[in-house]
Amino acid sequence: MKGLVRSRLAAAAWFSGRGAVGAIALGVLGGIGAIDAIAAASPAAAAPLAARALSIQGVQGGPGASTAPSAPGAAAPATAPDSSRLAGAPGGPRGGSGDFEFLMANLLVGDGMLPEALSAFEEAEKARPDSAYIHLEHAQLLARLAQAARLPSAQTGYLRKATDEVGKARQLAPHNLDVLRGVGLVYLEAAGQDPAALHTALEALETVHQSDPEDLQTAISLGRLYLEQQQPAKAAEVFREVIHESPQQRAAYALLVEALLRDDKAREAETVLAQILDFEPAALEARLTLAELEGRRNDYAAVLATLTAAPEAERGDVRLQRQLAWAYYLTGDVDRALATVEPLLPAAPAVPPGPRLSPPSPAPPPQTGSDPDDMQLLLLKGLALAAQGHNEEAGELLETLRGTRPNDAALATILSKVLERSGRPDDAARVLADLDANLAKAGKQDEERQARLELAQVYYDAKQWDRVSETLQPLLRLGPREETVREPALQLATDALIQRKSFDDALRLLDRAQAAQADPPSPTLAAKRAEVLFRAGREAEALRRLQDLAGAQDPHSALAAAEAYQRLDKYAESVPVLEQLIARPTGGLAAPGSKAAHFLLGAAYERSGKREQAVAEFRRLLDADPEYHAALNYLGYMFAERGEHLDEAQKLIEKAVALEPDNGAYVDSLGWVYYRLGRFEQARATLERATRLETADGTVQEHLGDVYGAMGQRDRAGEAYRRAIALEAGDPAKAEAVRRKLDSLAGGARP
């Protein structure tokens, strides 16, 4: 389910091209109200690469136009260079030729009389051709006019003249930082038509930044340009410097996040986003982005903490509520997930249902539109209902969704499981058969093979042994190089033959498979063959073969032998095999095989009566992998059975359920620990959910009967015990133990 969370960042446009630079940054800035923060620190940097902030609206003409409407209230030039530092700057103590024209040009700009201002600049340049300042101011005005020009030809003309003018300024004052700033900004604008201009802009801005690192406006412009040039590492370094120089520059934080994400440094981006939330908790975009990144690394507890820390005013945001609903589900709080997702789903049906597997119910479920967010919410509701064991309602919702996603293997598998729980194995098989056909038609070979394996498992669970073999035939014919699919298929086909007592057929199947296997032979199939021999009554031969496997140098052979011993309920025999395997100096198996070996050893200790060793082994495994849910459940259930360490048992099992919310065995363990804690109402609700998830497990029914009995509900306890006895018909000893409980309810009268 981890892959079901919709990635908001991945779905967004990833900043390709000039118009997309800053997409994440602007989104985060929108959340913290700091889009103008750059401008506050430095006007020139306020102009994004795609749309400069200082544009002058309404100017449609160009250098060749006879008239050009002025823009009332036009802003003054973006920068105000120090004229005393520029070659030939007008405005000395006594004034001089060109000063009047230059002053008039600036006054005209201020009054929005832009065509007249252009003429005044030209007159000033004629009078003072050696003034870098006049050329620079002229170039900046032309660049601003280019921003506002609506006609491409006008824009091109303005930009060409702007680059000419700023080039003259640079010739006159090649090392002046104000001129270099102007070169950078003008050539950035020109890069919209000529990408080669970016090189000149970059070189100028780098020079300014190296000479004056405290110039934040240039630093931010340079960082943006690095992003434009697909150099996120350099951009991040610049933005870090800006934050170091001026920690209040909140816009730089957002830009740093963008650079880090593009440089695949998500963890550092999380740190920066957390800093943004520290100084502005209402920064919604920053909060959603942080939660998204935490979800990408599967830390759903962190996602939940981030989202629930949002101020009350932000909590109603639909995007936050969507992420929150998934976070609740993925941390195991199924009830809250369902309560959160319900208000987000539109009530009006809009999705045409897919092919139905049964007549429609009188009250069809609510359906959503084709919006991807709505479809994900529908999926979440279906999953939550399935995890609660509300199989009929979950089946209807997932069936509706499947009509829009016929090739979604995960969805079909979940729906099939729900249909099985509802007592509809034929419909469950039909879902997977349709999926198999769709995937084959689409040429998705690997997915089709997995779907076929799932279909065979459904037939196996339904005890349709012939259908198991028939379904697996294409997989059984695969070559040894396809062992990831071939071996599971061979094992399942063998198990079906064992159930039919067709031991000779099972041996022939495995012998043919091994004959086609290149050296070395498959230890998995060799162990399976030994298991068949044992079940066929050839126990001595079987045990010899397992001993040979256990003593082999190949660690996989030892693991396969241990697994076979445990399938045959010979847990004590598996203990030395696993101990020696784990103790191998070479390390033996790589994960996940090594983790499986530790888990099997813990189970073997427990089944062999070595309880203390079992606890120690499970703790070692959980130290190495705190989310190994099978070990969490096993250790927690061990404690619950003995009525000890119940608080720890609860935490262990709750974590296992959070990792697999629809695992009925884990939910049963949780209900049992609640019972041991004396929390009978909580135990009842949890175990009733477990019976809906594990419909064929007699132990779950027995546990529920115990809870009903503790609550004084004798009739309901008796019903649960009777169901347990029926389900345990294949285990007379266990069925008799439950019958004794039933007798105690009825005062000794047997049903």
XYZ file of C-alpha atoms in Angstrom:
751
model
C 0.000 0.000 0.000
C 2.924 2.281 0.313
C 2.854 2.740 -3.414
C -0.797 3.862 -3.370
C -0.122 7.234 -1.822
C -0.439 9.792 -4.661
C 2.736 11.821 -5.007
C 1.723 15.479 -5.170
C 5.284 16.562 -5.914
C 5.784 13.905 -8.576
C 2.517 14.930 -10.250
C 3.628 18.568 -10.432
C 5.571 19.949 -13.393
C 9.267 19.566 -12.692
C 10.533 22.981 -13.622
C 11.579 22.262 -17.205
C 12.107 25.422 -19.231
C 12.271 29.038 -18.111
C 8.584 29.351 -17.364
C 8.709 26.580 -14.784
C 11.731 27.644 -12.748
C 10.736 28.252 -9.167
C 7.512 26.213 -9.223
C 8.115 24.579 -5.855
C 9.617 27.717 -4.404
C 6.702 29.892 -5.432
C 4.269 27.324 -4.050
C 6.015 27.337 -0.696
C 6.320 31.106 -0.764
C 2.610 31.369 -1.410
C 2.069 29.474 1.807
C 4.289 31.727 3.911
C 3.214 35.016 2.370
C 6.738 35.844 1.264
C 6.600 36.097 -2.511
C 7.634 39.732 -2.192
C 10.429 38.977 0.258
C 13.062 38.977 -2.438
C 11.922 42.355 -3.686
C 11.993 43.736 -0.174
C 15.675 42.872 0.109
C 16.701 43.667 -3.454
C 14.472 44.959 -6.254
C 16.331 43.384 -9.146
C 16.005 39.899 -7.714
C 12.256 40.304 -7.446
C 11.892 39.618 -11.144
C 11.369 35.872 -11.790
C 13.008 34.526 -14.910
C 9.649 33.914 -16.551
C 7.842 37.157 -15.642
C 9.720 40.156 -14.323
C 8.101 41.996 -11.455
C 8.963 45.406 -12.902
C 7.073 44.971 -16.177
C 5.348 48.066 -17.600
C 1.894 47.243 -18.886
C 0.399 48.714 -22.035
C 3.556 49.368 -24.073
C 2.964 47.716 -27.423
C 5.370 49.513 -29.706
C 9.068 48.995 -30.250
C 12.139 50.866 -31.288
C 10.688 51.353 -34.748
C 7.175 52.341 -33.686
C 5.983 55.849 -34.423
C 3.939 56.008 -31.239
C 3.981 54.014 -28.033
C 1.324 54.501 -25.328
C 2.836 55.430 -22.022
C 2.241 53.575 -18.764
C 1.093 55.915 -15.999
C 2.917 55.476 -12.768
C 5.742 53.417 -14.182
C 8.325 52.453 -11.645
C 11.757 53.964 -11.445
C 14.732 51.941 -12.684
C 15.235 48.655 -10.916
C 18.658 49.581 -9.612
C 20.274 52.865 -8.688
C 23.994 52.543 -9.313
C 26.350 54.898 -7.562
C 27.207 57.388 -10.326
C 30.476 58.349 -8.705
C 31.823 54.861 -9.361
C 30.939 54.797 -13.064
C 33.144 56.019 -15.891
C 31.894 59.289 -17.288
C 28.972 59.502 -14.917
C 26.902 62.675 -15.294
C 25.986 64.806 -12.380
C 29.321 66.045 -11.047
C 29.580 69.068 -8.785
C 29.236 71.600 -11.608
C 26.903 69.637 -13.864
C 27.868 69.325 -17.467
C 26.820 68.407 -20.991
C 24.237 65.615 -21.007
C 23.188 66.097 -17.392
C 19.976 67.858 -18.293
C 18.955 65.218 -20.864
C 19.770 62.430 -18.381
C 17.711 64.025 -15.602
C 14.833 64.617 -18.012
C 14.956 60.956 -19.099
C 14.549 59.817 -15.502
C 11.734 62.308 -14.851
C 9.928 61.133 -17.963
C 10.267 57.513 -16.860
C 8.793 58.445 -13.509
C 5.852 60.103 -15.242
C 5.331 57.072 -17.493
C 6.274 58.990 -20.636
C 8.409 56.186 -21.957
C 8.844 57.083 -25.662
C 9.947 60.558 -24.614
C 12.274 59.018 -22.020
C 13.916 56.915 -24.704
C 14.518 60.028 -26.807
C 15.998 61.822 -23.808
C 18.399 58.954 -23.125
C 19.512 59.029 -26.751
C 20.193 62.785 -26.481
C 22.104 62.262 -23.245
C 24.253 59.582 -24.896
C 25.062 61.935 -27.780
C 26.215 64.545 -25.298
C 28.068 62.065 -23.043
C 28.995 58.960 -25.057
C 31.603 58.074 -22.400
C 29.026 57.746 -19.545
C 28.593 54.120 -18.585
C 25.806 55.184 -16.219
C 23.670 56.663 -19.010
C 24.112 53.533 -21.167
C 23.238 51.332 -18.207
C 20.049 53.237 -17.320
C 19.042 53.290 -20.980
C 19.577 49.517 -21.254
C 17.476 48.843 -18.162
C 14.577 50.872 -19.526
C 14.746 49.020 -22.833
C 14.740 45.664 -21.016
C 11.674 46.682 -19.032
C 9.910 47.761 -22.191
C 10.733 44.386 -23.728
C 8.967 42.708 -20.817
C 5.802 44.671 -21.458
C 5.816 44.484 -25.254
C 3.011 42.375 -26.652
C 4.335 42.083 -30.187
C 7.245 39.635 -30.636
C 8.927 41.959 -33.113
C 8.777 44.831 -30.629
C 10.164 42.652 -27.856
C 13.036 41.541 -30.079
C 13.859 45.107 -31.019
C 13.903 46.340 -27.444
C 16.100 43.466 -26.291
C 18.561 43.915 -29.119
C 18.981 47.600 -28.271
C 19.167 46.800 -24.522
C 22.041 44.371 -25.017
C 23.793 46.923 -27.244
C 23.492 49.619 -24.587
C 24.595 47.470 -21.672
C 27.496 46.256 -23.798
C 28.634 49.853 -24.250
C 28.403 50.383 -20.497
C 30.565 47.312 -19.910
C 33.168 48.505 -22.382
C 33.419 51.772 -20.481
C 33.445 50.195 -16.985
C 34.309 46.492 -17.366
C 34.925 45.850 -13.658
C 32.174 47.954 -12.168
C 29.787 45.785 -10.153
C 26.715 47.902 -10.914
C 27.343 47.545 -14.624
C 27.874 43.820 -14.236
C 24.582 43.563 -12.359
C 22.898 45.325 -15.250
C 24.575 42.985 -17.738
C 23.301 39.999 -15.796
C 19.686 41.172 -15.649
C 19.500 42.386 -19.265
C 20.995 39.190 -20.618
C 18.666 37.133 -18.445
C 15.791 38.853 -20.183
C 17.390 38.326 -23.585
C 17.793 34.604 -22.867
C 14.080 34.183 -23.453
C 14.794 34.568 -27.159
C 18.440 33.579 -27.300
C 19.468 30.812 -24.828
C 23.108 31.598 -25.527
C 22.607 34.860 -23.616
C 22.411 32.874 -20.379
C 26.152 32.272 -20.493
C 26.855 36.028 -20.471
C 24.327 36.588 -17.670
C 25.821 33.772 -15.607
C 29.375 35.011 -16.027
C 28.409 38.565 -14.996
C 26.398 37.530 -11.943
C 29.103 35.100 -10.785
C 31.642 37.898 -10.918
C 29.414 40.177 -8.839
C 28.695 37.426 -6.307
C 32.375 36.590 -5.878
C 33.274 40.241 -5.397
C 30.317 41.182 -3.189
C 28.862 38.106 -1.424
C 26.691 40.349 0.733
C 24.725 41.456 -2.336
C 21.654 39.311 -1.697
C 19.732 40.426 -4.766
C 22.506 39.221 -7.060
C 22.951 36.022 -5.056
C 19.291 35.103 -5.397
C 19.303 35.944 -9.112
C 22.411 33.802 -9.542
C 20.853 30.905 -7.642
C 17.768 31.083 -9.836
C 19.953 31.054 -12.910
C 21.784 27.959 -11.660
C 18.414 26.276 -11.314
C 17.594 27.354 -14.858
C 20.848 25.810 -16.022
C 20.113 22.484 -14.249
C 22.859 23.060 -11.677
C 20.901 22.538 -8.441
C 23.958 21.828 -6.288
C 25.440 25.247 -7.114
C 22.038 26.870 -6.593
C 21.703 25.252 -3.179
C 25.128 26.504 -2.137
C 24.199 30.067 -3.103
C 20.885 29.926 -1.240
C 22.618 28.525 1.849
C 24.946 31.532 1.747
C 21.984 33.898 1.490
C 20.334 32.308 4.523
C 23.587 32.482 6.456
C 24.000 36.181 5.636
C 20.323 37.030 6.184
C 18.314 34.396 8.093
C 15.152 36.455 7.710
C 15.207 35.931 3.934
C 12.317 33.469 3.921
C 12.144 33.388 0.139
C 15.650 31.913 0.097
C 14.442 28.995 2.209
C 11.823 28.121 -0.390
C 14.314 28.395 -3.223
C 16.747 26.228 -1.266
C 14.048 23.554 -0.939
C 13.599 23.577 -4.702
C 17.324 23.273 -5.316
C 17.716 20.431 -2.821
C 14.832 18.452 -4.278
C 16.245 18.795 -7.751
C 19.627 17.667 -6.383
C 18.028 14.547 -4.807
C 18.747 15.753 -1.282
C 15.296 15.200 0.124
C 16.379 14.797 3.752
C 18.085 18.198 3.792
C 14.996 19.628 2.089
C 12.925 18.230 4.960
C 15.158 20.073 7.434
C 14.688 23.360 5.579
C 10.935 22.871 5.344
C 10.821 22.225 9.088
C 12.657 25.531 9.588
C 10.047 27.284 7.476
C 7.300 25.795 9.648
C 9.124 26.877 12.786
C 8.916 30.551 11.835
C 5.594 30.292 9.974
C 3.362 27.387 11.123
C 0.632 28.472 8.696
C 2.872 27.802 5.664
C 0.544 25.222 4.163
C 2.537 24.444 1.018
C 5.659 23.869 3.086
C 3.735 21.545 5.408
C 2.234 19.522 2.564
C 5.607 19.228 0.839
C 7.287 18.099 4.056
C 4.590 15.466 4.632
C 4.981 14.279 1.054
C 8.731 13.828 1.469
C 8.278 11.983 4.759
C 5.801 9.692 3.037
C 8.259 8.946 0.249
C 10.578 7.361 2.810
C 7.633 5.518 4.375
C 7.765 7.378 7.690
C 4.010 7.663 8.060
C 4.203 8.448 11.772
C 6.199 11.550 10.830
C 3.629 12.382 8.144
C 0.869 12.175 10.724
C 2.778 14.376 13.181
C 3.485 16.991 10.502
C -0.112 17.190 9.318
C -1.784 17.167 12.710
C 0.504 20.011 13.847
C -1.094 22.355 11.298
C -2.878 25.366 12.822
C -6.632 25.001 13.099
C -7.198 27.495 10.284
C -5.260 25.244 7.881
C -6.719 21.922 8.981
C -9.736 22.184 6.711
C -7.689 22.365 3.521
C -8.798 19.547 1.223
C -5.236 18.624 0.235
C -4.189 18.348 3.850
C -7.242 16.242 4.656
C -6.432 13.866 1.786
C -2.896 13.349 3.010
C -4.163 13.020 6.575
C -6.643 10.294 5.624
C -3.877 8.247 3.989
C -1.565 8.873 6.965
C -4.187 7.508 9.347
C -4.627 4.394 7.197
C -0.903 3.808 6.790
C -0.322 4.115 10.530
C -3.064 1.572 11.197
C -5.786 3.952 12.434
C -8.377 2.617 10.030
C -11.364 4.117 11.843
C -9.966 7.649 11.655
C -8.930 7.118 8.045
C -12.516 6.234 7.165
C -13.947 9.118 9.186
C -11.562 11.542 7.436
C -12.113 10.301 3.911
C -15.916 10.161 4.022
C -16.532 13.949 3.884
C -14.042 14.305 1.029
C -15.933 12.001 -1.345
C -18.529 13.589 -3.661
C -21.961 12.083 -3.223
C -23.042 12.237 -6.854
C -22.355 9.058 -8.857
C -20.354 9.730 -11.992
C -18.137 6.739 -12.707
C -19.696 4.095 -14.927
C -19.341 0.830 -13.044
C -17.190 -1.910 -14.493
C -18.506 -5.382 -15.299
C -20.326 -6.489 -12.187
C -19.744 -9.906 -10.720
C -23.195 -10.156 -9.217
C -26.559 -8.375 -9.472
C -26.321 -4.778 -8.264
C -27.284 -4.154 -4.688
C -30.441 -2.161 -3.990
C -28.344 0.685 -2.527
C -25.321 1.276 -4.754
C -22.260 2.825 -3.116
C -21.363 6.465 -3.641
C -19.128 6.929 -6.651
C -16.760 9.696 -7.648
C -15.804 11.530 -10.760
C -12.766 10.833 -12.867
C -10.571 13.253 -10.923
C -7.444 11.327 -9.829
C -7.727 12.669 -6.302
C -11.305 11.440 -6.039
C -10.346 8.042 -7.387
C -7.582 7.748 -4.802
C -10.043 8.644 -2.059
C -12.449 5.997 -3.311
C -9.605 3.502 -3.208
C -8.712 4.565 0.328
C -12.285 4.104 1.488
C -12.378 0.653 -0.071
C -9.122 -0.316 1.603
C -10.270 0.998 4.974
C -13.516 -0.921 4.747
C -11.593 -4.039 3.720
C -9.245 -3.643 6.699
C -12.291 -3.381 8.963
C -13.631 -6.572 7.431
C -16.695 -4.884 5.909
C -16.244 -7.065 2.881
C -19.518 -6.503 1.039
C -19.282 -2.715 1.060
C -15.555 -2.792 0.301
C -16.180 -5.160 -2.593
C -18.760 -2.837 -4.138
C -16.469 0.170 -3.936
C -13.414 -1.647 -5.243
C -15.456 -3.198 -8.039
C -16.570 0.261 -9.108
C -13.005 1.491 -9.073
C -11.773 -1.535 -10.971
C -14.024 -0.550 -13.886
C -11.761 2.459 -14.417
C -8.469 0.594 -13.828
C -8.789 -2.858 -15.409
C -5.021 -3.456 -15.550
C -4.277 -2.468 -11.949
C -2.847 -5.681 -10.491
C -2.761 -4.453 -6.883
C -6.391 -3.350 -7.006
C -7.541 -6.630 -8.557
C -5.638 -8.624 -5.931
C -7.231 -6.677 -3.070
C -10.691 -7.031 -4.603
C -10.147 -10.757 -5.068
C -9.201 -11.146 -1.417
C -12.282 -9.216 -0.311
C -14.507 -11.390 -2.500
C -12.953 -14.528 -1.011
C -13.737 -13.278 2.475
C -17.302 -12.626 1.361
C -17.678 -16.280 0.422
C -17.494 -15.613 -3.334
C -14.442 -17.603 -4.485
C -15.699 -17.940 -8.060
C -16.046 -14.174 -8.375
C -12.614 -13.740 -6.804
C -11.138 -16.074 -9.418
C -12.976 -14.279 -12.220
C -11.430 -10.950 -11.215
C -7.927 -12.399 -11.440
C -8.680 -14.303 -14.637
C -9.851 -11.052 -16.256
C -6.732 -9.320 -15.006
C -4.530 -12.074 -16.417
C -6.188 -11.756 -19.824
C -5.903 -7.953 -19.824
C -2.233 -8.021 -18.878
C -1.443 -10.669 -21.483
C -3.179 -8.574 -24.126
C -1.189 -5.513 -23.015
C 2.081 -7.454 -23.260
C 2.879 -7.046 -19.553
C 4.490 -10.437 -19.142
C 5.862 -10.170 -15.611
C 2.638 -8.777 -14.179
C 0.599 -11.381 -16.058
C 2.617 -14.192 -14.518
C 2.109 -12.815 -11.012
C -1.618 -12.527 -11.679
C -1.662 -16.173 -12.756
C 0.059 -17.182 -9.526
C -2.534 -15.233 -7.520
C -5.325 -16.921 -9.479
C -3.882 -20.363 -8.760
C -3.735 -19.488 -5.064
C -7.431 -18.594 -5.092
C -8.222 -22.002 -6.601
C -5.989 -23.641 -3.985
C -7.787 -21.884 -1.133
C -11.084 -23.044 -2.642
C -9.728 -26.647 -2.783
C -10.149 -26.764 -6.569
C -7.002 -28.822 -7.088
C -7.488 -29.497 -10.801
C -7.895 -25.787 -11.507
C -4.631 -25.099 -9.659
C -2.669 -27.371 -11.965
C -4.457 -26.132 -15.077
C -3.791 -22.491 -14.213
C -0.115 -23.053 -13.456
C 0.764 -25.009 -16.600
C 2.241 -22.039 -18.534
C 4.421 -21.193 -15.533
C 5.541 -24.787 -15.000
C 6.915 -24.839 -18.538
C 9.199 -21.862 -17.916
C 12.949 -22.396 -17.942
C 15.237 -22.307 -14.887
C 16.182 -18.705 -15.606
C 12.626 -17.722 -14.683
C 12.987 -19.173 -11.193
C 11.375 -16.215 -9.425
C 8.053 -17.278 -10.950
C 8.736 -20.912 -11.828
C 9.691 -22.095 -8.328
C 6.636 -20.649 -6.526
C 4.466 -22.180 -9.247
C 6.131 -25.584 -8.815
C 5.683 -25.432 -5.039
C 2.010 -24.497 -5.294
C 1.354 -27.188 -7.892
C 3.126 -29.716 -5.663
C 1.038 -28.676 -2.651
C -2.137 -29.209 -4.681
C -0.980 -32.729 -5.596
C -0.156 -33.425 -1.928
C -3.680 -32.406 -0.963
C -4.984 -34.947 -3.466
C -2.575 -37.565 -2.051
C -1.021 -37.796 -5.537
C 2.478 -38.170 -4.155
C 3.943 -39.987 -7.153
C 2.690 -37.249 -9.489
C 4.218 -34.643 -7.209
C 7.594 -36.404 -7.252
C 7.528 -36.725 -11.029
C 6.722 -33.021 -11.361
C 9.677 -32.064 -9.184
C 12.026 -34.551 -10.859
C 11.225 -33.115 -14.283
C 11.836 -29.631 -12.969
C 15.190 -30.589 -11.475
C 16.217 -32.402 -14.658
C 15.714 -29.156 -16.568
C 17.657 -27.238 -13.914
C 21.262 -26.414 -14.681
C 23.820 -27.139 -11.968
C 23.568 -26.515 -9.120
C 20.102 -27.952 -8.496
C 17.531 -25.799 -6.767
C 17.690 -26.264 -2.959
C 14.073 -25.058 -2.707
C 12.846 -27.825 -5.000
C 15.095 -30.397 -3.325
C 13.596 -29.512 0.068
C 10.102 -29.703 -1.399
C 10.841 -33.156 -2.776
C 11.963 -34.305 0.673
C 8.701 -32.975 2.113
C 6.701 -34.986 -0.452
C 8.654 -38.132 0.425
C 7.899 -37.623 4.126
C 4.187 -37.117 3.527
C 4.144 -40.166 1.262
C 5.373 -42.315 4.154
C 9.019 -42.506 3.068
C 10.165 -40.726 6.203
C 13.675 -42.160 6.539
C 14.576 -41.251 2.970
C 13.070 -37.788 3.412
C 15.026 -37.071 6.592
C 18.291 -38.229 4.997
C 17.778 -35.811 2.144
C 17.009 -32.969 4.524
C 20.130 -33.743 6.537
C 22.188 -33.621 3.354
C 20.690 -30.244 2.478
C 21.251 -28.907 5.993
C 24.926 -29.850 5.854
C 25.606 -28.360 2.454
C 27.988 -25.431 2.112
C 25.385 -23.369 0.321
C 23.491 -21.339 2.968
C 20.361 -21.373 0.827
C 20.295 -25.173 1.082
C 20.391 -24.986 4.881
C 17.598 -22.421 4.928
C 15.479 -24.542 2.587
C 16.007 -27.584 4.825
C 14.978 -25.601 7.921
C 11.836 -24.386 6.194
C 10.952 -27.963 5.193
C 11.469 -29.211 8.752
C 9.070 -26.573 10.021
C 6.448 -27.349 7.362
C 6.582 -30.908 8.702
C 6.185 -29.600 12.303
C 9.722 -30.727 13.150
C 10.737 -27.498 14.820
C 13.306 -29.065 17.141
C 15.162 -30.530 14.144
C 15.327 -27.094 12.516
C 16.988 -25.447 15.532
C 20.593 -26.692 15.043
C 20.341 -26.088 11.300
C 19.365 -22.462 11.833
C 21.827 -21.907 14.679
C 24.702 -23.123 12.526
C 23.466 -21.103 9.556
C 23.309 -17.858 11.548
C 26.690 -18.537 13.170
C 28.534 -18.965 9.854
C 31.569 -16.652 9.813
C 30.956 -15.678 6.199
C 27.613 -14.200 7.126
C 25.721 -16.875 5.235
C 22.650 -15.191 3.797
C 22.072 -11.649 2.718
C 18.862 -9.874 3.680
C 16.022 -10.770 3.454
C 17.184 -14.379 3.804
C 19.153 -13.629 6.960
C 16.114 -12.021 8.574
C 14.001 -15.003 7.618
C 16.549 -17.294 9.257
C 16.373 -15.338 12.512
C 12.578 -15.374 12.439
C 12.461 -19.112 11.789
C 14.896 -19.701 14.637
C 12.753 -17.658 17.021
C 9.687 -19.646 16.002
C 11.597 -22.929 16.352
C 12.732 -22.019 19.859
C 9.169 -21.150 20.878
C 7.676 -24.315 19.380
C 10.411 -26.387 21.042
C 9.694 -24.977 24.491
C 12.803 -22.749 24.582
C 10.871 -19.624 25.374
C 13.673 -17.421 26.691
C 15.799 -18.116 23.623
C 12.790 -17.334 21.416
C 12.249 -13.943 23.074
C 15.943 -13.097 22.741
C 16.009 -14.105 19.075
C 12.929 -12.039 18.207
C 14.386 -9.057 20.044
C 17.625 -9.362 18.058
C 15.649 -9.444 14.838
C 13.574 -6.400 15.815
C 16.726 -4.511 16.787
C 17.953 -5.067 13.241
C 14.582 -4.379 11.620
C 12.014 -2.661 13.887
C 9.325 -3.064 11.215
C 9.586 -6.838 10.730
C 5.866 -7.221 11.366
C 5.789 -11.011 11.611
C 8.246 -10.843 14.530
C 6.318 -7.979 16.139
C 3.155 -10.060 16.084
C 4.801 -13.326 17.158
C 6.590 -11.815 20.168
C 3.556 -9.784 21.199
C 1.279 -12.825 20.994
C 3.764 -14.872 23.032
C 3.550 -12.298 25.812
C -0.259 -12.114 25.571
C -0.635 -15.893 25.797
C 1.342 -15.917 29.032
C -0.332 -12.763 30.354
C 3.011 -11.009 30.824
C 4.533 -7.784 29.538
C 1.050 -6.906 28.315
C 1.757 -3.216 27.760
C 4.741 -4.097 25.587
C 2.703 -6.797 23.860
C 0.056 -4.228 22.978
C 2.646 -1.856 21.475
C 4.287 -4.631 19.471
C 1.044 -5.912 18.002
C -0.416 -2.479 17.363
C 2.680 -1.715 15.298
C 2.265 -4.964 13.363
C -1.380 -4.097 12.629
C -0.365 -0.598 11.539
C 2.044 -2.152 9.024
C -0.587 -4.614 7.728
C -4.041 -3.320 8.639
C -5.923 -6.089 6.825
C -3.936 -8.990 8.309
C -6.553 -10.922 10.244
C -4.009 -12.873 12.289
C -2.449 -9.656 13.567
C -5.848 -8.154 14.360
C -6.712 -11.354 16.259
C -3.513 -10.997 18.306
C -4.439 -7.412 19.127
C -7.906 -8.421 20.253
C -6.394 -11.148 22.419
C -4.028 -8.763 24.185
C -6.966 -6.433 24.863
C -8.770 -9.418 26.389
C -5.759 -10.197 28.570
C -5.710 -6.572 29.699
C -9.366 -6.845 30.717
C -10.510 -4.359 28.065
C -13.367 -6.572 26.948
C -15.320 -4.094 24.840
C -12.211 -3.176 22.870
C -11.361 -6.868 22.582
C -14.849 -7.683 21.297
C -14.774 -5.019 18.550
C -11.262 -6.007 17.478
C -11.960 -9.743 17.406
C -15.202 -9.262 15.501
C -13.123 -7.401 12.919
C -10.626 -10.292 12.945
C -13.391 -12.833 12.210
C -14.378 -10.805 9.150
C -10.766 -10.817 7.962
C -10.012 -14.473 8.791
C -13.261 -16.218 7.958
C -11.801 -19.734 8.101
C -9.696 -19.511 11.274
C -11.074 -21.437 14.228
C -8.685 -19.801 16.722
C -10.143 -16.371 16.013
C -13.669 -17.688 16.657
C -12.486 -19.331 19.863
C -10.953 -16.068 21.075
C -14.165 -14.229 20.292
C -16.134 -16.832 22.220
C -13.849 -16.301 25.220
C -14.512 -12.554 25.106
C -18.276 -13.013 24.816
C -18.122 -15.370 27.776
C -16.171 -12.844 29.854
C -18.825 -10.242 29.025
C -21.639 -12.572 30.130
C -22.981 -13.045 26.596
C -23.323 -16.812 26.822
C -25.451 -17.326 23.706
C -23.043 -15.416 21.498
C -20.113 -17.235 23.092
C -21.730 -20.567 22.252
C -22.252 -19.546 18.624
C -18.601 -18.553 18.320
C -17.432 -21.827 19.880
C -19.611 -23.859 17.502
C -18.100 -22.032 14.520
C -14.627 -22.718 15.913
C -15.373 -26.442 16.295
C -16.600 -26.635 12.694
C -13.499 -24.856 11.411
C -11.167 -27.081 13.448
C -12.664 -30.333 12.186
C -9.283 -31.302 10.750
C -7.622 -30.978 14.172
C -9.584 -33.230 16.572
C -7.532 -32.286 19.627
C -8.106 -28.591 19.142
C -11.777 -29.088 18.335
C -12.193 -31.096 21.551
C -10.576 -28.321 23.607
C -13.096 -25.822 22.244
C -15.930 -28.282 22.827
C -15.022 -28.396 26.500
C -15.435 -24.623 26.649
C -18.819 -24.990 25.006
C -19.793 -27.633 27.532
C -18.927 -25.313 30.394
C -21.408 -22.789 28.998
C -24.191 -25.360 28.635
C -23.743 -26.892 32.063
C -22.325 -30.089 30.608
C -24.917 -30.672 27.871
C -23.164 -31.387 24.567
C -24.533 -29.741 21.424
